C-alpha positions in Angstrom: 10.4 -42.5 6.9 8.1 -42.0 3.9 5.5 -39.2 4.0 2.6 -37.6 1.9 2.8 -34.6 -0.2 1.0 -32.7 2.1 3.3 -33.3 5.0 6.1 -32.3 2.8 4.5 -29.0 2.2 4.0 -28.2 6.0 7.9 -29.7 6.7 9.3 -27.2 3.9 7.1 -24.2 5.1 8.1 -24.8 8.8 11.9 -24.5 8.3 11.3 -21.7 6.4 9.8 -20.0 9.4 6.3 -19.9 8.4 3.7 -20.0 11.0 0.7 -19.4 9.6 -1.2 -19.8 6.6 -4.1 -17.5 5.2 -7.3 -19.2 3.3 -10.8 -21.3 3.4 -10.7 -24.5 3.4 -12.6 -26.9 0.7 -12.5 -30.5 -0.2 -9.8 -30.4 -2.6 -7.4 -29.2 0.0 -8.6 -31.5 2.7 -5.5 -33.9 2.7 -3.4 -30.4 3.4 -5.8 -29.2 5.9 -5.8 -32.5 7.8 -2.1 -32.6 7.8 -2.2 -29.1 9.1 -4.4 -30.4 12.3 -2.1 -33.2 12.8 1.0 -31.4 13.0 0.0 -28.3 14.8 2.6 -25.9 13.7 1.4 -24.4 11.4 -1.9 -21.9 11.9 -4.7 -21.7 10.1 -5.8 -18.4 9.2 -9.4 -18.6 8.2 -11.0 -15.7 6.8 -14.3 -15.1 5.0 -13.2 -14.4 1.2 -10.3 -15.9 -0.4 -9.5 -12.3 -1.9 -9.1 -11.0 1.5 -6.5 -14.2 2.5 -4.3 -12.5 -0.6 -4.8 -9.0 0.7 -3.6 -10.4 4.4 -0.8 -12.8 3.3 0.8 -9.6 1.1 0.5 -7.5 4.6 1.8 -10.1 6.4 5.2 -10.5 4.1 5.3 -6.6 4.2 5.3 -6.3 7.5 7.7 -9.5 8.9 9.7 -9.1 5.4 9.7 -13.1 5.6 7.5 -15.3 2.8 3.7 -15.4 3.8 1.6 -18.4 2.8 -2.4 -18.6 1.4 -4.2 -21.6 0.3 -7.4 -22.0 -1.8 -9.5 -24.7 -3.0 -9.9 -25.9 -6.7 -11.9 -23.2 -9.2 -13.8 -20.4 -8.0 -11.9 -20.9 -4.2 -8.1 -19.6 -5.3 -9.8 -17.7 -8.4 -11.0 -15.2 -5.8 -6.5 -14.9 -4.9 -6.1 -13.0 -8.2 -7.1 -9.4 -6.9 -4.8 -10.0 -3.9 -2.0 -11.7 -5.6 -1.7 -8.6 -8.5 -1.7 -6.6 -5.1 1.1 -8.3 -3.4 2.6 -8.9 -7.1 3.1 -4.8 -7.2 4.1 -4.2 -3.9 7.2 -6.7 -4.1 5.9 -8.5 -1.5 6.9 -12.2 -1.3 4.2 -14.4 -1.2 3.3 -18.4 -2.0 0.1 -19.2 -3.0 -0.9 -22.9 -2.7 -3.6 -23.5 -5.5 -5.4 -26.9 -5.2 -6.5 -28.4 -8.2 -9.1 -30.7 -9.3 -8.2 -34.5 -9.8 -5.2 -34.9 -11.8 -7.2 -37.8 -14.4 -9.9 -35.3 -14.8 -7.8 -32.0 -16.0 -8.7 -31.2 -19.5 -12.0 -32.8 -19.4 -14.1 -29.6 -18.5 -14.7 -31.2 -15.3 -16.6 -29.4 -12.1 -14.8 -26.1 -11.0 -11.8 -26.9 -13.3 -9.6 -23.8 -14.1 -5.7 -23.7 -15.0 -4.5 -22.1 -11.8 -1.0 -22.1 -13.4 -1.6 -20.2 -16.3 -3.9 -17.9 -14.8 -1.4 -16.5 -12.3 1.8 -16.1 -14.8 1.0 -12.2 -15.4 0.8 -11.4 -11.3 3.8 -14.1 -10.4 7.2 -14.4 -10.6 6.9 -18.3 -10.6 3.8 -20.5 -11.4 4.1 -24.4 -11.9 1.3 -27.4 -11.9 2.6 -30.1 -9.6 1.4 -33.6 -12.1 3.8 -36.0 -10.2 4.5 -36.3 -6.4 8.3 -36.6 -8.3 8.4 -33.2 -8.5 8.5 -32.6 -4.8 10.0 -31.0 -3.1 11.9 -29.1 -5.7 9.2 -27.4 -7.2 8.1 -26.2 -3.8 11.5 -24.9 -3.1 11.9 -23.4 -6.1 8.7 -21.4 -6.2 9.8 -20.1 -2.3 13.2 -19.3 -3.7 11.9 -17.1 -6.1 9.1 -15.6 -4.3 12.1 -14.1 -1.4 14.5 -13.5 -4.1 12.6 -11.7 -6.3 10.4 -10.1 -4.2 7.0 -11.2 -5.5 4.4 -14.2 -5.9 4.9 -17.6 -6.5 2.1 -20.0 -7.2 2.1 -23.6 -6.8 -0.8 -25.4 -8.0 -1.4 -28.9 -7.0 -4.0 -31.5 -8.0 -6.3 -33.1 -4.9 -5.1 -36.1 -5.1 -1.5 -35.6 -5.5 -1.7 -34.1 -1.8 -2.4 -37.6 -0.6 0.3 -39.4 -2.2 4.1 -40.4 -0.7 6.7 -37.8 -1.4 10.0 -38.9 -2.1 12.7 -39.4 0.5 15.2 -36.5 0.4 17.4 -34.9 2.7 16.0 -31.2 3.4 17.5 -28.0 2.0 18.6 -25.0 4.2 15.9 -23.2 5.2 14.4 -21.0 2.5 14.8 -17.5 3.3 16.0 -14.4 1.4 19.8 -13.6 1.2 21.6 -10.7 2.5 23.4 -9.5 -0.9 25.1 -6.2 -1.3 24.5 -4.7 -5.0 26.6 -1.9 -5.7 27.3 -0.3 -9.0 30.7 0.2 -10.7 33.5 2.4 -9.8 33.2 4.0 -13.0 29.5 4.6 -13.3 29.2 6.3 -9.9 32.4 8.8 -10.9 30.1 9.6 -13.9 27.2 10.1 -11.9 28.8 12.3 -9.4 30.2 14.5 -12.2 27.0 15.1 -13.1 25.5 16.0 -9.9 28.2 18.3 -8.8 27.6 19.8 -11.9 23.9 20.7 -11.3 23.0 23.8 -9.7 19.3 22.5 -8.3 19.4 18.8 -7.1 16.0 17.2 -5.6 16.0 13.5 -4.7 12.4 11.6 -5.5 12.3 8.9 -3.0 10.2 5.4 -3.0 9.9 2.2 -1.6 13.6 1.4 -2.0 14.7 3.8 0.5 13.8 1.6 3.2 16.3 0.9 5.7 18.5 3.8 4.1 17.4 6.8 5.8 20.5 7.7 7.4 22.4 7.3 4.0 19.8 9.2 2.1 20.0 12.1 4.6 23.3 12.3 4.1 23.3 12.5 0.1 20.8 15.4 0.8 22.8 17.2 3.1 25.7 16.6 0.6 23.4 17.7 -2.5 21.7 20.5 -0.2 19.0 18.6 -2.2 15.3 18.8 -1.3 13.8 15.2 -0.8 10.3 14.4 -2.5 8.7 11.1 -1.7 6.4 8.7 -3.7 3.1 7.2 -1.6 5.4 4.4 -1.1 8.3 6.1 0.2 6.5 7.9 2.9 6.6 5.5 5.7 10.4 5.1 5.2 11.7 8.6 4.9 9.6 11.4 6.0 10.3 11.1 10.0 13.0 13.2 11.3 13.7 14.5 7.7 14.8 18.1 7.8 14.9 17.9 3.9 11.1 16.6 3.4 9.3 19.0 1.1 6.1 16.5 0.8 4.8 13.9 -1.9 4.4 14.6 -5.6 1.8 13.0 -8.3 -1.7 13.0 -8.2 -2.4 13.3 -4.5 0.5 15.0 -3.4 1.5 18.4 -2.7 2.1 21.5 -4.3 5.6 21.8 -2.8 6.5 18.4 -3.9 5.8 19.3 -7.5 7.7 22.3 -7.5 10.8 20.8 -5.9 10.9 18.7 -8.8 9.9 21.0 -11.6 12.9 23.7 -10.4 15.3 21.1 -10.2 18.4 21.1 -13.1 18.8 17.4 -11.5 16.8 14.6 -10.3 18.1 11.7 -8.3 15.6 8.8 -8.5 16.3 6.8 -5.3 14.1 3.2 -5.4 11.0 4.6 -7.0 9.3 3.4 -10.1 6.8 6.4 -9.7 4.5 6.1 -12.8 3.0 9.5 -13.4 4.9 10.8 -16.2 3.7 14.5 -16.9 5.0 14.7 -13.0 8.9 14.7 -14.1 10.5 17.6 -14.9 11.3 18.3 -18.7 14.9 19.5 -18.7 16.7 18.4 -15.9 19.4 15.8 -15.7 17.7 12.6 -14.4 19.8 9.6 -12.4 17.9 6.7 -11.5 19.0 4.3 -8.6 17.2 0.8 -8.8 18.0 -2.8 -7.3 16.2 -4.0 -10.3 17.4 -3.0 -14.0 14.5 -3.6 -15.6 13.0 -0.5 -13.9 15.5 2.0 -15.1 14.1 4.7 -17.5 10.6 3.1 -18.1 8.6 6.2 -16.7 11.0 8.9 -18.0 13.8 9.6 -20.1 17.3 9.1 -17.7 20.9 10.2 -18.3 22.3 8.2 -16.1 20.9 4.4 -14.9 22.6 2.8 -11.7 21.9 -0.7 -10.3 22.1 -0.9 -7.2 20.6 -1.2 -3.4 19.6 2.6 -2.3 21.9 2.0 1.1 24.8 0.5 -0.6 25.3 3.1 -3.7 24.2 6.0 -1.7 27.5 5.1 0.5 29.7 4.6 -2.4 28.7 7.5 -4.2 28.9 10.3 -0.9 32.8 10.5 -0.8 32.8 11.3 -4.4 30.6 14.3 -4.5 32.1 17.9 -3.8 31.3 19.4 -0.6 30.2 23.1 0.3 27.7 23.4 -2.3 25.1 26.5 -2.2 21.5 25.5 -0.8 19.4 28.3 -1.9 17.5 25.8 -3.8 16.8 23.7 -0.6 16.0 26.7 1.2 13.8 28.2 -1.4 11.9 24.4 -1.2 11.4 23.8 2.6 10.1 27.4 3.2 7.5 26.6 -0.1 6.7 23.4 1.7 6.1 25.2 5.1 3.8 27.2 3.4 1.6 24.5 1.8 2.1 22.2 5.0 0.3 25.2 6.9 -2.6 25.7 4.5 -3.0 22.0 4.6 -3.1 21.9 8.2 -5.5 25.0 8.6 -8.2 22.6 7.0 -7.6 19.8 9.3 -9.8 21.2 12.5 -13.4 20.9 13.8 -15.3 23.8 12.3 -18.4 23.0 14.8 -20.4 21.8 11.4 -21.6 18.4 10.4 -20.5 15.8 8.9 -17.1 15.7 10.3 -13.9 17.0 7.8 -11.9 13.7 6.8 -8.3 15.9 7.2 -9.8 16.6 11.0 -10.2 13.0 11.1 -6.8 11.8 9.6 -5.2 14.1 11.4 -6.5 13.3 14.8 -6.3 9.8 14.2 -2.3 10.5 13.7 -2.1 12.6 16.5 -4.1 9.7 18.8 -2.3 6.7 17.5 0.6 5.0 18.9 4.4 5.7 17.6 4.5 2.5 16.4 1.3 1.8 14.6 0.8 -0.1 11.5 -1.8 1.8 9.3 -3.6 0.9 6.6 -5.7 2.9 4.1 -8.1 2.4 1.2 -7.5 3.4 -2.4 -9.3 6.4 -3.0 -10.0 9.3 0.0 -8.5 7.3 2.6 -5.3 7.0 0.5 -5.5 10.9 0.1 -5.8 12.0 3.8 -3.2 9.5 4.8 -0.7 11.1 2.2 -1.3 14.4 3.3 -2.4 13.9 7.1 -0.8 10.8 8.7 2.6 11.9 10.2 5.1 9.1 10.0 7.5 8.0 13.2 10.6 5.8 12.2 8.6 2.5 14.1 5.4 3.4 12.0 4.1 2.0 9.2 1.6 2.5 5.9 0.6 0.0 4.1 -2.0 -0.1 0.8 -2.9 -1.0 -2.5 -0.4 2.0 -3.3 0.3 0.4 -6.9 -2.5 -2.2 -8.1 -5.2 0.9 -6.7 -7.6 -1.7 -5.3 -10.4 -1.1 -3.6 -11.4 -3.7 -0.3 -7.5 -3.6 1.0 -7.3 -2.0 4.3 -9.0 -4.1 6.6 -8.1 -7.2 5.1 -4.2 -6.1 4.9 -5.0 -4.9 8.7 -5.8 -8.6 9.5 -2.4 -9.3 8.0 -0.7 -6.7 10.0 -2.1 -7.8 13.3 -1.3 -11.5 13.0 2.2 -10.7 13.4 2.1 -9.3 16.7 -1.4 -9.1 18.4 -0.3 -6.3 21.2 0.6 -3.9 18.1 -1.9 -1.2 17.5 -3.1 -1.8 13.6 -5.2 1.1 12.1 -7.5 0.5 9.4 -8.4 4.0 7.5 -11.7 2.3 5.6 -13.7 4.1 3.0 -17.5 3.4 3.4 -17.2 1.6 0.0 -13.9 -0.4 0.4 -15.6 -1.9 3.7 -18.5 -3.1 2.6 -16.9 -4.9 -0.5 -15.4 -7.1 2.1 -16.9 -6.5 5.2 -17.3 -10.4 6.3 -13.9 -10.0 7.4 -14.9 -7.9 10.3 -15.9 -11.8 11.6 -12.6 -12.9 10.4 -10.9 -10.3 13.2 -13.4 -12.0 16.0 -12.3 -15.5 15.0 -8.9 -15.3 14.6 -8.5 -13.0 17.5 -6.9 -9.8 16.0 -7.7 -7.1 17.6 -7.5 -4.4 14.4 -8.9 -0.7 15.0 -11.0 0.1 11.7 -11.7 3.8 10.9 -14.5 4.2 8.8 -15.1 7.4 6.4 -18.8 7.4 5.9 -19.6 9.6 3.4 -22.0 7.6 1.6 -20.3 8.2 -1.7 -17.4 6.5 -3.7 -15.8 9.9 -3.2 -12.8 10.0 -5.2 -14.6 8.5 -8.1 -17.0 11.7 -7.9 -13.9 13.8 -7.7 -12.7 12.6 -10.9 -16.2 12.8 -12.8 -16.0 16.3 -11.6 -12.7 17.0 -13.2 -13.8 15.4 -16.3 -17.1 17.6 -16.2 -19.5 14.9 -15.7 -22.4 15.1 -13.2 -21.5 12.4 -10.6 -23.9 9.5 -11.4 -24.0 6.0 -9.7 -21.9 6.6 -6.8 -23.9 7.3 -4.0 -24.0 4.7 -1.2 -27.1 3.7 1.0 -25.1 2.8 4.1 -26.2 1.2 7.5 -24.9 2.1 10.9 -21.3 0.3 10.7 -20.8 0.7 14.3 -24.1 -1.2 15.1 -23.3 -3.9 12.2 -19.6 -4.3 14.0 -21.3 -4.8 17.3 -24.0 -7.7 15.9 -20.5 -9.7 14.8 -19.2 -9.1 18.3 -17.1 -6.1 17.6 -17.1 -3.2 19.9 -18.8 -0.3 17.4 -18.3 3.4 18.2 -20.4 6.0 15.8 -19.1 9.7 15.6 -21.5 12.6 14.0 -19.9 15.4 15.6 -16.6 16.5 15.6 -16.0 17.4 19.0 -16.8 13.7 20.3 -13.8 12.3 17.8 -11.3 12.5 19.7 -12.4 10.7 22.9 -13.8 8.2 20.8 -10.8 7.4 18.9 -8.7 7.4 22.7 -11.4 4.9 23.7 -11.1 2.7 20.7 -7.4 2.6 20.7 -7.3 1.9 24.2 -10.4 -1.4 24.0 -9.1 -5.0 23.9 -10.1 -6.6 21.0 -11.6 -5.3 17.5 -12.9 -2.1 17.1 -15.1 -0.3 14.4 -15.4 3.6 14.9 -17.9 4.7 12.3 -17.2 8.5 11.4 -19.7 10.4 9.3 -17.9 12.6 7.0 -18.2 15.4 4.3 -19.2 14.2 0.9 -18.3 17.5 -1.1 -14.5 17.7 0.4 -12.1 18.4 -2.5 -8.8 16.7 -2.9 -6.8 19.6 -5.2 -3.5 17.7 -7.0 -0.8 19.5 -6.7 -1.1 20.9 -9.8 -4.4 21.4 -12.0 -4.3 21.5 -15.5 -6.4 23.5 -18.4 -8.3 21.0 -19.3 -9.5 20.0 -15.6 -10.5 23.2 -14.7 -12.4 23.2 -18.0 -13.7 20.0 -16.4 -14.8 21.2 -13.3 -16.6 24.2 -14.8 -18.8 21.8 -17.2 -19.4 19.8 -14.5 -20.8 22.7 -12.4 -22.9 23.8 -15.5 -24.3 20.2 -16.0 -25.3 19.9 -12.2 -27.0 23.3 -12.3 -29.1 22.6 -15.6 -30.0 19.0 -14.5 -31.7 20.4 -11.1 -29.1 19.1 -8.7 -27.9 23.1 -7.6 -27.8 21.8 -4.4 -24.5 19.9 -4.7 -22.8 23.0 -5.9 -23.9 24.7 -2.7 -23.1 21.8 -0.6 -19.5 21.8 -2.2 -19.0 25.9 -1.5 -20.3 25.3 2.1 -17.6 21.9 2.8 -15.1 24.2 0.6 -14.7 27.6 -0.4 -15.8 29.2 3.1 -13.3 27.2 4.9 -10.2 28.0 2.3 -11.5 31.9 2.4 -11.5 32.3 5.9 -7.8 30.8 6.2 -9.3 27.5 8.6 -10.2 30.3 11.1 -13.8 30.6 13.1 -14.8 34.3 12.1 
């Protein structure tokens, strides 16, 4: 039976297992939203900003492993997608964006709200195309979806508003569009060459990224055979940190000294499923082996000696029997001991010293301890990501999402909504910064309207905290970073959300337990220390010089009280080793 293009979209999406679409309605989407109303099989997830819809869809896809969908009206409506779609593309999540367009006959006339979405989104997608005639369907839609799931990225289909109303061609349906489960293994000769190089090395370190997902046991077996410490990138944390006796923490700008040292001391580095971008943290004189499912990623961050295209799980399985047994484990033992000392020093800072405001380390560690064993965490970019990297403890069932590659603010709440939609009974905790939350604070209403019981923990330090740290490291007095914040708990209550405000450390655990056990969305507004330092694993001479210069300029500008606050927040606690005297 003949049906409209809008109904063809719905049928194709339903066969692929799509059960919801994120977005905001608009006149150019009328045919699609009305078809959704009549059909009833797909839930419309109404957000208050299209950027939030894109973040939510990315998290939705990340958690379910299936394609997620969002839709926006012409011009400014779907233009708002762009930041969230860049994030989804860089997180390698399969997302389909339906971008409605102005009427076909008006394209190219500088019509009201005219943009060219198929061009705008080429940089942040694996596929972007305009439907200019109904005869292109369902081919264009299916091609877009196939590209999204197989290349794990964003696909965009731009559809003029009048095309949605047209009659679609009649054609038998294709098989449901879901990701295939292929196994990609390097050649035997390549594996033997890598095994020979690793056997020759005395100090092998593994660097694990998000590509180790689903390969925990295989990576553990490699680490045991190689007697190799495992360093992880931020996106690898959730997949490899748990149940891992070889763990030595993270490296990078927000990592651990132990992770940095384990890589610096290595004479061979085995990179598994990572595109870790910071070149200054790679060892200069080690033999480097990189394993990645995408060949184009090989060698683009550091010179490599061997590049293998393959899935981490199957490559590790194939490589293991080729490696010699009985390797001496001094490098592993030294690295683990160093990590234990580093971990002890970090944990010594995560306590309540009875002072106000609350230390963010203590906040994040308490969240980790109180949260469910299968909780999904999202973290805003900046300080919440730093403390999540250092104090959230992963389990096999926990997840940690964020804008770790794109680095956008305002991601945590919207990603929490996307993660929560797939299971309203699972605990989802957004670790929000005050700057990030206020950028898209209207999404608190999205949680209420869509019955999404997310728990939002706000680190309220009245500043763009990580930006201030970057200024200090550059020798610049902090400026334009202060935030005049409301009582976020009161704002939440006005929106129909349970709101709790915490100003004293002794009240924190009880407040979190109450929040996590309360049905429906809850916001916990925690007043945290603004002057807390987030030190990188290694400090360059230039950074030290910049910090000293910042202190001098700050005093000379008449803001010496900021120096005293910094010392009160950090120096005393480190000198006393985290113990009350």
